[in-house]
Short mmCIF file of C-alpha atoms (C1' of nucleotides) in Angstrom, two decimals:
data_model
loop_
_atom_site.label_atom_id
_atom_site.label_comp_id
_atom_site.label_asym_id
_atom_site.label_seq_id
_atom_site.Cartn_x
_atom_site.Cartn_y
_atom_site.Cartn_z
CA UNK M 24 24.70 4.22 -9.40
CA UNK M 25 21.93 6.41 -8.38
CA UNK M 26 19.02 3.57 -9.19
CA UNK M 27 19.38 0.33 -8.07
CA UNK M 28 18.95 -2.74 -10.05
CA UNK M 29 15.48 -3.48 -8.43
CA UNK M 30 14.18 -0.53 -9.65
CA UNK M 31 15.79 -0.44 -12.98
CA UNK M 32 13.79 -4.11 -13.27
CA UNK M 33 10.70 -2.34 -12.07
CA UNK M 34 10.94 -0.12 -15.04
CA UNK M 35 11.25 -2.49 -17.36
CA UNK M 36 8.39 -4.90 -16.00
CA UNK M 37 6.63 -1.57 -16.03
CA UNK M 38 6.64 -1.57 -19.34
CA UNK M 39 5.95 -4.38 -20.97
CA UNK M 40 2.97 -4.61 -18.42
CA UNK M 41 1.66 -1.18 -19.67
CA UNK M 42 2.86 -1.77 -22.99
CA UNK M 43 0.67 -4.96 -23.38
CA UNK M 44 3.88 -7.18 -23.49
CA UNK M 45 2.68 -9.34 -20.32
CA UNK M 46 -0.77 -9.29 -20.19
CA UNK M 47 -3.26 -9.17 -17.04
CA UNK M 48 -3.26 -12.54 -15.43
CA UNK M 49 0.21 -13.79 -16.39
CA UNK M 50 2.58 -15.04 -14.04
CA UNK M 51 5.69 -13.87 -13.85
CA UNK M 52 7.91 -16.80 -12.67
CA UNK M 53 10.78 -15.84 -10.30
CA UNK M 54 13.73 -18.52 -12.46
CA UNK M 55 12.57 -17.26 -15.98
CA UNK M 56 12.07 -13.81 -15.28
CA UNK M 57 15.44 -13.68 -13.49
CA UNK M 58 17.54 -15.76 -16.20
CA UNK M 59 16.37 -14.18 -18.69
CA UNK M 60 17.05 -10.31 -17.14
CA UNK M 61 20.20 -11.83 -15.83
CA UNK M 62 19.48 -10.85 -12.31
CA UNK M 63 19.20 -13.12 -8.52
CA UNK M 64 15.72 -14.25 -7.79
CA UNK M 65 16.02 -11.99 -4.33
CA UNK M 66 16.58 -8.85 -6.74
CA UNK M 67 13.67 -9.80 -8.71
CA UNK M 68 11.98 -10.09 -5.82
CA UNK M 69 12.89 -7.02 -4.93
CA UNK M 70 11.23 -5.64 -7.95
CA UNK M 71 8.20 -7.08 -7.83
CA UNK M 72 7.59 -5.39 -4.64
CA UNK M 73 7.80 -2.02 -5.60
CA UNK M 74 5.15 -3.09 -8.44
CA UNK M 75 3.31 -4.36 -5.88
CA UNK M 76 3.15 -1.42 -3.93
CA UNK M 77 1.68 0.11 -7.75
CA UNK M 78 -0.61 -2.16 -7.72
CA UNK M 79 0.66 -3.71 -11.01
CA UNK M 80 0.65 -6.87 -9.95
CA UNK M 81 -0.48 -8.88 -7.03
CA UNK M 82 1.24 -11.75 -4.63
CA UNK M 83 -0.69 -14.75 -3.78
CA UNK M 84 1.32 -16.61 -0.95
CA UNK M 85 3.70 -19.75 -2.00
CA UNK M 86 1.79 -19.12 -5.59
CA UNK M 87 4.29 -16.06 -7.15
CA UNK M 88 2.87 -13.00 -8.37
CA UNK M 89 0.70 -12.27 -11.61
CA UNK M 90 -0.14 -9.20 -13.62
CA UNK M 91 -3.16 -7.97 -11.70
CA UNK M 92 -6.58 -8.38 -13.48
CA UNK M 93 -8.91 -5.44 -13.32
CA UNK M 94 -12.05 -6.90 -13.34
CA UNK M 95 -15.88 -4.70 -14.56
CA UNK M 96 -16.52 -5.03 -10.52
CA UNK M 97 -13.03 -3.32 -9.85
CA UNK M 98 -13.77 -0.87 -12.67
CA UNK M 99 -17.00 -0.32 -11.03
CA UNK M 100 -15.71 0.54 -7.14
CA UNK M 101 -12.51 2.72 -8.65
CA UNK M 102 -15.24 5.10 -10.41
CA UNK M 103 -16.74 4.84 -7.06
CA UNK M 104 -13.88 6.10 -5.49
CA UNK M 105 -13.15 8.91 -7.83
CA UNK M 106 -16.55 10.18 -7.35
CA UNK M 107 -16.07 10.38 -3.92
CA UNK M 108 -12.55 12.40 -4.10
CA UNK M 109 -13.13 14.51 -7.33
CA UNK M 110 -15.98 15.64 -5.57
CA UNK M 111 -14.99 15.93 -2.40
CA UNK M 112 -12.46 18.40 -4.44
CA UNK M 113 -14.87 20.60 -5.93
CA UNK M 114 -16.72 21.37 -2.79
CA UNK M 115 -13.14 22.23 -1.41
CA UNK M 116 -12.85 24.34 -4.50
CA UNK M 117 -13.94 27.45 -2.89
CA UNK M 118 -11.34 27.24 -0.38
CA UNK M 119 -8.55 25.82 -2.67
CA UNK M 120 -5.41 28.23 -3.41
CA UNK M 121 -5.11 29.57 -6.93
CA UNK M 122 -2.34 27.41 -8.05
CA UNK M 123 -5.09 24.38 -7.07
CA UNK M 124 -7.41 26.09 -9.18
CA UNK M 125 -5.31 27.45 -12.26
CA UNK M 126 -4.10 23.48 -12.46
CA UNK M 127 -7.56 22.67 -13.56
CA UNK M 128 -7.86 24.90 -16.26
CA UNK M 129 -4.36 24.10 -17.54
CA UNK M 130 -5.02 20.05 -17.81
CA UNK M 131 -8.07 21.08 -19.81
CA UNK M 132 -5.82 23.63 -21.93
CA UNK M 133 -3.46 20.83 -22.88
CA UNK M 134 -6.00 18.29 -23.87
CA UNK M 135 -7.55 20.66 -26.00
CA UNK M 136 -4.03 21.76 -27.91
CA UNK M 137 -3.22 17.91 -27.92
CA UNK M 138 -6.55 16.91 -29.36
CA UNK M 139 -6.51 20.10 -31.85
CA UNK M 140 -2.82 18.10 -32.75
CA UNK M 141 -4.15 14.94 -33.30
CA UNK M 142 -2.55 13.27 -30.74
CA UNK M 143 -4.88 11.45 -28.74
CA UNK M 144 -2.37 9.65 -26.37
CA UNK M 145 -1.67 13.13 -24.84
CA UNK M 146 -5.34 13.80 -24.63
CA UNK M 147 -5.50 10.65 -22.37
CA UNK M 148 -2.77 11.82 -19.67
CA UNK M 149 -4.29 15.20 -19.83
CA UNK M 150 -7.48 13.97 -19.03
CA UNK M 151 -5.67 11.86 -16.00
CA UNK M 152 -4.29 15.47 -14.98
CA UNK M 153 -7.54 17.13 -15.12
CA UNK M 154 -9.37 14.64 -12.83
CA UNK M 155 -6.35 14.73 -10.66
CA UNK M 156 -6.33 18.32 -10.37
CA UNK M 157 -10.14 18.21 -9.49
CA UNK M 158 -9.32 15.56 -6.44
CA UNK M 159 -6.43 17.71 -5.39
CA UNK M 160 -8.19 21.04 -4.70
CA UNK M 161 -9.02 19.27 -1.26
CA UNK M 162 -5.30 19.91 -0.79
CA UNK M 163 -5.03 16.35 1.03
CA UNK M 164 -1.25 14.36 0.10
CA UNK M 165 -3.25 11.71 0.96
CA UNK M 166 -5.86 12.24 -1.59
CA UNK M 167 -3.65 13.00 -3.91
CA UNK M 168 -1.39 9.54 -3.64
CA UNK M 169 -4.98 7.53 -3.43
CA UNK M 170 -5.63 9.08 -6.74
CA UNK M 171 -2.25 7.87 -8.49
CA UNK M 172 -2.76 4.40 -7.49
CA UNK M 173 -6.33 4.61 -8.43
CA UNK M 174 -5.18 5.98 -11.92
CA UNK M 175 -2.86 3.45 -11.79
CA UNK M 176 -5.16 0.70 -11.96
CA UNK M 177 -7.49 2.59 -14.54
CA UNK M 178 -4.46 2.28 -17.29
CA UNK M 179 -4.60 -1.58 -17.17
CA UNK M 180 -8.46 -1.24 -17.67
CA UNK M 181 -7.69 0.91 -20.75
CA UNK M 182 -6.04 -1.92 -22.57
CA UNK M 183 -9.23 -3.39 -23.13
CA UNK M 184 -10.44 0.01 -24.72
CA UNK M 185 -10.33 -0.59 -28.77
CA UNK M 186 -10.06 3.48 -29.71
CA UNK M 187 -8.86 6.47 -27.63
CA UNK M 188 -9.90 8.91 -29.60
CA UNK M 189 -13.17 7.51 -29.86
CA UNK M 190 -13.62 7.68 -26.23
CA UNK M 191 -12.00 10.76 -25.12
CA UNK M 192 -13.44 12.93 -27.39
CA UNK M 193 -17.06 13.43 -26.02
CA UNK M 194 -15.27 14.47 -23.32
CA UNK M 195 -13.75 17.07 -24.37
CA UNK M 196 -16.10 19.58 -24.10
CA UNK M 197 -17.37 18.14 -20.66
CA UNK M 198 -13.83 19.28 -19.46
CA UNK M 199 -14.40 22.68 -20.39
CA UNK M 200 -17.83 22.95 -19.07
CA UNK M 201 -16.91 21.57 -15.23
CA UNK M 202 -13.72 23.94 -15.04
CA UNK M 203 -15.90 26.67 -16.31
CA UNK M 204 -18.54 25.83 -13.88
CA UNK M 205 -15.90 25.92 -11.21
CA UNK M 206 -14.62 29.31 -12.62
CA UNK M 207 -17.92 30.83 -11.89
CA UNK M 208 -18.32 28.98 -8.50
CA UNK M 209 -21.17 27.11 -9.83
CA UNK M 210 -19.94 25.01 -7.26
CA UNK M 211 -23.32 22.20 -6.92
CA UNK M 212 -23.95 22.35 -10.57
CA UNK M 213 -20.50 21.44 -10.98
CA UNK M 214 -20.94 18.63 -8.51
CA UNK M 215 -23.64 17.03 -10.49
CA UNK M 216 -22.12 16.91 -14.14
CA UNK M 217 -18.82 15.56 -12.46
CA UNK M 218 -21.63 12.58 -10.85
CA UNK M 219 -23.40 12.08 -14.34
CA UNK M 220 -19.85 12.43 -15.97
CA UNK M 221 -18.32 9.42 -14.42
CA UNK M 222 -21.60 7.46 -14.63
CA UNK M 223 -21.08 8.25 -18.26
CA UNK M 224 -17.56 7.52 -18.45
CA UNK M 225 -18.03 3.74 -16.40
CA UNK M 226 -20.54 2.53 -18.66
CA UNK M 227 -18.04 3.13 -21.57
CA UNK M 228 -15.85 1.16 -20.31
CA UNK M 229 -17.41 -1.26 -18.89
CA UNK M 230 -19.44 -1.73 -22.42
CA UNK M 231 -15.88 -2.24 -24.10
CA UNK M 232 -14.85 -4.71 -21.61
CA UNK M 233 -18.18 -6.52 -21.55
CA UNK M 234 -17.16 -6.50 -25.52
CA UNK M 235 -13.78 -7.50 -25.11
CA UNK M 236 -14.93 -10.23 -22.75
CA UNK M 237 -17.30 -12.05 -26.10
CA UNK M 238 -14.83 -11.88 -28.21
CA UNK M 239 -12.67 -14.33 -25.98
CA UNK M 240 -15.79 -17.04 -26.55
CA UNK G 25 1.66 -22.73 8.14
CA UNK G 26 -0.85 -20.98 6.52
CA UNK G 27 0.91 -17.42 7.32
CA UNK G 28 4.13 -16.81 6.09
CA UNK G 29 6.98 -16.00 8.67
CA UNK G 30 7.04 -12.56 7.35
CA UNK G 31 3.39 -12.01 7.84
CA UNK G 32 3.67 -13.25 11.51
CA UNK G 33 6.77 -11.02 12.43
CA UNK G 34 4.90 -7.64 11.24
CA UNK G 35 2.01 -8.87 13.85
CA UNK G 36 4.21 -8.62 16.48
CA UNK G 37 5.21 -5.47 15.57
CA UNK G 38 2.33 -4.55 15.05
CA UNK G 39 0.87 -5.44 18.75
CA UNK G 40 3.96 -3.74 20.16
CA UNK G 41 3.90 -0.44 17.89
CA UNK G 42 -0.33 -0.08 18.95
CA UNK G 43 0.27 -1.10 22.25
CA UNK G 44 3.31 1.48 22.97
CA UNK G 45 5.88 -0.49 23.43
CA UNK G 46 7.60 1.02 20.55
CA UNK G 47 6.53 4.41 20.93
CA UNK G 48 6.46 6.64 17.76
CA UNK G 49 9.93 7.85 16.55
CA UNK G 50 11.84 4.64 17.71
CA UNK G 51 14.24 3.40 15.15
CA UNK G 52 14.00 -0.19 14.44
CA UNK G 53 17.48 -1.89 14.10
CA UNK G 54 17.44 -4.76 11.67
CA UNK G 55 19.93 -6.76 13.29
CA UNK G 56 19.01 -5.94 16.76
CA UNK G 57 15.34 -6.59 16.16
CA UNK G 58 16.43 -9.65 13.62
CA UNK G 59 18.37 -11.10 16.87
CA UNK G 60 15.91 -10.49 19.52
CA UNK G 61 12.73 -12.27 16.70
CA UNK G 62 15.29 -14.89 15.53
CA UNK G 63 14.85 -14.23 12.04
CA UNK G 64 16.99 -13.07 9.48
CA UNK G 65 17.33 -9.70 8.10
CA UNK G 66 15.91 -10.20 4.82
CA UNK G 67 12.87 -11.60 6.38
CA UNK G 68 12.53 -8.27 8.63
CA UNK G 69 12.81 -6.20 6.05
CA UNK G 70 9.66 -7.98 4.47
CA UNK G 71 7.73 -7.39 7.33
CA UNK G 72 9.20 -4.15 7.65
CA UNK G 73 7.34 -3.68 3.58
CA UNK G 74 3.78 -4.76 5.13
CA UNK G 75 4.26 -2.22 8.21
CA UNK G 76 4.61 0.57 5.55
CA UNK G 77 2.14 -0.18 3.55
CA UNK G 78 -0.25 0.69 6.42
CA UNK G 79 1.90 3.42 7.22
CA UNK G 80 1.93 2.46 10.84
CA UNK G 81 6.28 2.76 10.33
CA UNK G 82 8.34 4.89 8.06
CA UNK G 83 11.45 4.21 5.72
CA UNK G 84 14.01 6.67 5.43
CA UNK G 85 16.57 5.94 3.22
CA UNK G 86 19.98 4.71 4.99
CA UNK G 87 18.62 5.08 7.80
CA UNK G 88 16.76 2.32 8.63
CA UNK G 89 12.98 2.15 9.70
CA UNK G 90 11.03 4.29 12.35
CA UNK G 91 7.56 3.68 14.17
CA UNK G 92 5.76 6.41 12.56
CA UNK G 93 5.34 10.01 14.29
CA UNK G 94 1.89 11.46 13.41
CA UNK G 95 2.03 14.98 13.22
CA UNK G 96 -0.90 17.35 13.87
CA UNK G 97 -0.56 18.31 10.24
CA UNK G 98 -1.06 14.78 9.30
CA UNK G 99 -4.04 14.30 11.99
CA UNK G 100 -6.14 17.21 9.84
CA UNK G 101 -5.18 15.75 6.40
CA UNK G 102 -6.43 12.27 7.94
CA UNK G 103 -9.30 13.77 9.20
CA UNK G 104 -9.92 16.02 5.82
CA UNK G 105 -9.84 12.25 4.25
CA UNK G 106 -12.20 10.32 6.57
CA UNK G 107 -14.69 13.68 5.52
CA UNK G 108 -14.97 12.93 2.04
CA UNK G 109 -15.39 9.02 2.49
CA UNK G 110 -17.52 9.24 5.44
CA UNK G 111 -19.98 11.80 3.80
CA UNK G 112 -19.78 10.51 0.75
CA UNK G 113 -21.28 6.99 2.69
CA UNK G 114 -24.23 9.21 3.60
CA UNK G 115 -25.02 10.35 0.71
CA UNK G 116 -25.01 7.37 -0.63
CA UNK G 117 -27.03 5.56 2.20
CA UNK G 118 -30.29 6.10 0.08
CA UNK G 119 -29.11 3.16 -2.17
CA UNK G 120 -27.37 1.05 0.86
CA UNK G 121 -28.76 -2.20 1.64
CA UNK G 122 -30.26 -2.91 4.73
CA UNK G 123 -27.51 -4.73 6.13
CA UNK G 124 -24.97 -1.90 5.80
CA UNK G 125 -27.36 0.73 7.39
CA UNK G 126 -28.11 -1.57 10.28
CA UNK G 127 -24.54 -1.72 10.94
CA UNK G 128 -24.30 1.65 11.46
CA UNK G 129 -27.55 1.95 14.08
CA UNK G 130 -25.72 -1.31 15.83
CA UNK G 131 -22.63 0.60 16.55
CA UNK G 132 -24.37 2.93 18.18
CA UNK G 133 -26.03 0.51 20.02
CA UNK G 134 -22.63 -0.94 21.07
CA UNK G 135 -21.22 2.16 22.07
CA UNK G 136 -24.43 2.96 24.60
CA UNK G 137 -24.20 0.07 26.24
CA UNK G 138 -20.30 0.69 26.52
CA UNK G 139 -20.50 3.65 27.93
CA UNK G 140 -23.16 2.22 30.49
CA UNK G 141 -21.02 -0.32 31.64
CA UNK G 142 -18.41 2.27 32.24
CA UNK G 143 -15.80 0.67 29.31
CA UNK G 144 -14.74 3.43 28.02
CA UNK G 145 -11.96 1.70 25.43
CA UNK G 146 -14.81 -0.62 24.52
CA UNK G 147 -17.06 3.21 23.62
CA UNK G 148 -13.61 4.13 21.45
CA UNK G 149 -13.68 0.84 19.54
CA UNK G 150 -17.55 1.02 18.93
CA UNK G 151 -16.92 5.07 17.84
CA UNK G 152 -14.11 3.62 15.01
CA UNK G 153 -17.09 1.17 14.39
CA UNK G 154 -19.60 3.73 13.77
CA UNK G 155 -17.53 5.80 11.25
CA UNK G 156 -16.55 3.25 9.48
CA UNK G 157 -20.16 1.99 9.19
CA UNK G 158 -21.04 5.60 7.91
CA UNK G 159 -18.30 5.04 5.29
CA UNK G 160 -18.80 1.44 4.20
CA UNK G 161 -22.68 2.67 3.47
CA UNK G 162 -20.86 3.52 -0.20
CA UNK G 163 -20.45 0.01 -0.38
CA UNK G 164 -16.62 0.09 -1.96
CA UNK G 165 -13.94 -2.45 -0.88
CA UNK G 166 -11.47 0.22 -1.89
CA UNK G 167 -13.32 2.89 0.52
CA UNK G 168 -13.42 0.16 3.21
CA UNK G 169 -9.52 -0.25 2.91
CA UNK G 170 -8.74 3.32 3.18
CA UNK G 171 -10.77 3.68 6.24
CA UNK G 172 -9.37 0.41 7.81
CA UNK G 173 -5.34 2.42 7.04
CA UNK G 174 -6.82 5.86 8.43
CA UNK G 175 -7.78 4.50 11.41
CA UNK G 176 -4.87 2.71 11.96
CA UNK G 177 -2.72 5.98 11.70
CA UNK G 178 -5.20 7.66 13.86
CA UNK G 179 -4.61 5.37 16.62
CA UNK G 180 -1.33 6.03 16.79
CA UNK G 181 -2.29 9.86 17.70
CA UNK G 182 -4.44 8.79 20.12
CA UNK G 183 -1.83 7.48 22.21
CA UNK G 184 -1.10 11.31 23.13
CA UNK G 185 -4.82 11.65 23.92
CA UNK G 186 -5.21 11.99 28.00
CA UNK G 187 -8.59 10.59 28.55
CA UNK G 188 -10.97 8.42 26.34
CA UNK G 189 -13.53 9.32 28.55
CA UNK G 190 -13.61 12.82 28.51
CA UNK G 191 -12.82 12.74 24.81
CA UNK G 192 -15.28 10.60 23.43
CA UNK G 193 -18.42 11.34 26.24
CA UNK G 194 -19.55 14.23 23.74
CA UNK G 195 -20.11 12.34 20.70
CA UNK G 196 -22.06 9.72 22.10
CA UNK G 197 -25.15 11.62 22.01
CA UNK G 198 -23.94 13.33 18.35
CA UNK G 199 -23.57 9.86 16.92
CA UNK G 200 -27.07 8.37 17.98
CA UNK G 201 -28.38 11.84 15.88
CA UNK G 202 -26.48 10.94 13.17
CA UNK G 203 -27.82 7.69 13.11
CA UNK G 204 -31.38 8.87 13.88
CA UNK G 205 -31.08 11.77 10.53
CA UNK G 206 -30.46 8.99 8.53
CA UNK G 207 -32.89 6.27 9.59
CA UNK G 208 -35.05 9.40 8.84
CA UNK G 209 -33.53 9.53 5.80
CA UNK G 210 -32.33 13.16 6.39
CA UNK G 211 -29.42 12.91 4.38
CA UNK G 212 -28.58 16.66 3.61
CA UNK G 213 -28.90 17.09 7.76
CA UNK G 214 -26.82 14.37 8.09
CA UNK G 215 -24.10 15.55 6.11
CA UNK G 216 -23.83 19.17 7.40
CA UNK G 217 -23.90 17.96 11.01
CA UNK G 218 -20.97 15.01 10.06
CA UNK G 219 -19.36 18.15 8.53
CA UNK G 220 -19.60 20.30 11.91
CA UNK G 221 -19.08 16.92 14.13
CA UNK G 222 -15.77 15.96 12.51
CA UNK G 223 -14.47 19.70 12.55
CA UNK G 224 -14.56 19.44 16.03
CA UNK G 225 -13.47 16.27 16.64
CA UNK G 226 -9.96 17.18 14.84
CA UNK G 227 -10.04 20.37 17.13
CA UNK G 228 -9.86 18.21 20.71
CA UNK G 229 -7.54 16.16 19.17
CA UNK G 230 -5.19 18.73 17.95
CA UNK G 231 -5.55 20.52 21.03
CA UNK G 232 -4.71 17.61 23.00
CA UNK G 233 -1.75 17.34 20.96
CA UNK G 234 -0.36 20.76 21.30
CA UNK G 235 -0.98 20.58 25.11
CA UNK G 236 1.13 17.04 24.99
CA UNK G 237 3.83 19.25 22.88
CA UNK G 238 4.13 22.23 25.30
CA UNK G 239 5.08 19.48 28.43
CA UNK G 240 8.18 18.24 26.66
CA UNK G 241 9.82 21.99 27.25
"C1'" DG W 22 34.48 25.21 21.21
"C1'" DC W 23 34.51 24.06 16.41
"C1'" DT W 24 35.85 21.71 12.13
"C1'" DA W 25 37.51 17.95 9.47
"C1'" DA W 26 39.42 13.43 8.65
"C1'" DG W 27 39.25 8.82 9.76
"C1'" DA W 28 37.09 4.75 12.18
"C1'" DT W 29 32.97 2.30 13.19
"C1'" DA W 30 28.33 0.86 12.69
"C1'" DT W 31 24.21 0.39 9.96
"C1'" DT W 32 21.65 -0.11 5.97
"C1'" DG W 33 21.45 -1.46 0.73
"C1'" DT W 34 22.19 -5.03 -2.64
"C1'" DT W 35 23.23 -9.34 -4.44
"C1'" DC W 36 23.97 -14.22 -4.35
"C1'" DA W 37 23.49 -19.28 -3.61
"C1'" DA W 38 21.74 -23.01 -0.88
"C1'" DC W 39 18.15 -25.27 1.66
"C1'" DA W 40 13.15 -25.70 3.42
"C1'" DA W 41 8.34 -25.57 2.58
"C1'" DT W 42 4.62 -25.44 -0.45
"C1'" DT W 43 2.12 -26.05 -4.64
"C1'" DC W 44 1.50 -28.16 -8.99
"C1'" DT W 45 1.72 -32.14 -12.40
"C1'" DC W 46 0.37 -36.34 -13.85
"C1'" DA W 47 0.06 -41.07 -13.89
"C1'" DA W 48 -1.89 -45.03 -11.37
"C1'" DT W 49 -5.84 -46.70 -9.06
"C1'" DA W 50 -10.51 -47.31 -7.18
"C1'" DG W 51 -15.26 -46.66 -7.85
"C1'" DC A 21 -15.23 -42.70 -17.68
"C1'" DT A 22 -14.61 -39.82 -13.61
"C1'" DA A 23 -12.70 -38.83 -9.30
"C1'" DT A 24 -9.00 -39.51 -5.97
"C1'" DT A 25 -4.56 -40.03 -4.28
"C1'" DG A 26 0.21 -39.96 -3.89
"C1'" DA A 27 4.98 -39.63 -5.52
"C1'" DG A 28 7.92 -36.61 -7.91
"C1'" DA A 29 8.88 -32.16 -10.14
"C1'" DA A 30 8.66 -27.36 -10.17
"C1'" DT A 31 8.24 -23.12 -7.71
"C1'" DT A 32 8.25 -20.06 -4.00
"C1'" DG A 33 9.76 -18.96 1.04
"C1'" DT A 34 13.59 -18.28 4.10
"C1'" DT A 35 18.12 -17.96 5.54
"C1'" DG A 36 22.97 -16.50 6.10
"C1'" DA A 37 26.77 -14.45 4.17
"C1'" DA A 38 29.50 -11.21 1.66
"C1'" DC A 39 30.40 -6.79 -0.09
"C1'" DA A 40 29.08 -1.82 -1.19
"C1'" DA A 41 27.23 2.53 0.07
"C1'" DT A 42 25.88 5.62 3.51
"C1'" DA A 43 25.45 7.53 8.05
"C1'" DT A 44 27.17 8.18 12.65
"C1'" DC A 45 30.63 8.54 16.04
"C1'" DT A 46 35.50 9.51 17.48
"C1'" DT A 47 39.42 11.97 17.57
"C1'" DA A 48 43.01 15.12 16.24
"C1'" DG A 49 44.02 19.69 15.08
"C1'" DC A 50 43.10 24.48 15.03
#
DNA sequence: GCTAAGATATTGTTCAACAATTCTCAATAG
DNA sequence: CTATTGAGAATTGTTGAACAATATCTTAGC
């Protein structure tokens, strides 16, 4: 057995979380969850903490643990975060290695063949890619795991968005632009779209959640 | 009870790991440890969860849990880190309330009057103070957090530092400009001399480091 | 001195029982 | 009718034990 059962539980959780199954703010009680995966309460335990350690869900003491809730403010301070790593990255840009660099330009390659395919799903994780690439030319692990959790968190926040081609389109091109401004070492103009991008990008989604949010009236 | 036992274990731990009595690379048995705390294993290893999550001990995989060894590798990828947060604060110190930009003048302050009275740990804790002021000017929780775990790891390096005098004398005077450029609102000064001032912080420390290497030949 | 097989010790995983805490909900006082 | 309180139910926290898997140490043989 080369995966314990904690972690095969984890990857189930995992995806009925992301796959809208349990929904933000459920609880996931210890006895049901357990009975009905036919596992100890110590194993699901177990489980939950490596979700925890996602960021998937969060423990409140003697209360259990619930699907975490990514709330407009979180939203709001992740895209505050990102600024501050993607462009901490492209001011490390002109020191980056090339394999840093040429990462860039592939994530925006494969959006661009998955969006000329129609398939807008794959546009989404290339998108993820690109931003992460941008982060990692600071060539800091730490930066790098900071932006997976941060990501992370940003998928539960993109249940709430009704259309994902609607939303990653107008990006698109933006892509394109910042790598080619990075190609040419337009290094501050760079800097600037990436700031008015994410501004751009927030308000999106926070619109669609401030939407989301009537509709439960 | 309001702290669960878990909780309360990994603050011993913690005291001992930060105040060397478990100095980095010591392996932490769990029935050894479980014996000498009086809890049981399972409850260990729970605390032993919340001590990696701030990275202050590692897990290795059948092997059982070490107090963390920070590397000077790791020291400049920290220090790359607290860069991007810490000027990212700066720049955004423009649209910082008033309390967060006072904080950053009072640490300062703090660390003066430290290093008047001749307490030199109390001019250390007031320098941590200061940077993380400069950081928490971006006004994230998330950004906050990070700093809070970067420091944390950094003070386990610091152990192999000889003198918090002679190490932190220099940057007494550099912090008050800092503090000064911005109260000025000189932000782009500011930046480029955090830039400069943290390049050479990492260089004492990794220098101190490498000395503290060559007398275990 | 070095290698390999076996013995020992430690961590990984799971379980069931008990303790401590929170939650539910009806009864009561205002 | 609302708010409070308290007993009981439901849930999580903690423990100790057992067994499995892995690493480390010991020893025999070359």
């Amino acid at each position: 057995m080369t995966l314990s059962t904690a972690q095969r539980v984890a990857d189930v959780l995992r995806e009925r979380i992301e796959g809208g199954g349990l929904p933000p703010g459920t609880r996931l009680s210890e006895e049901a969850l357990g009975r009905d995966l036919g596992i100890s309460r110590n194993t699901l335990r177990e489980a939950f903490r490596l979700l925890i350690h996602e960021s998937l869900v969060v423990h409140r003491l003697n209360r259990g643990v619930f699907v975490r809730v990514v709330d407009p403010a979180d939203v709001t301070d992740i895209y505050r975060v990102r600024a501050a790593l993607e462009c901490a990255g492209v001011r490390a840009a002109a020191g980056a290695g090339q394999p840093l660099r040429e990462a860039v330009t592939a994530a925006v390659d494969g959006a661009e063949r998955a969006a000329a395919a129609g398939d807008w799903q794959e546009v989404g994780s290339a998108d993820l890619r690109f931003h992460r690439a941008l982060a990692a030319l600071s060539g800091s692990p730490r930066i790098d795991a900071a932006m997976d959790r941060l990501m992370a968190e940003l998928r539960l926040a993109f249940h709430a968005m009704p259309s994902a081609h609607r939303f990653h389109e107008p990006f698109l091109e933006r892509n394109r632009a910042l790598a080619t401004l990075l190609e040419d070492g337009e290094y501050g103009r760079a800097e600037s779209e990436l700031t008015t991008y994410l501004d751009d990008a927030l308000e999106l989604i926070l619109g669609a959640l401030q939407e989301r949010e009537g509709e439960n009236a």
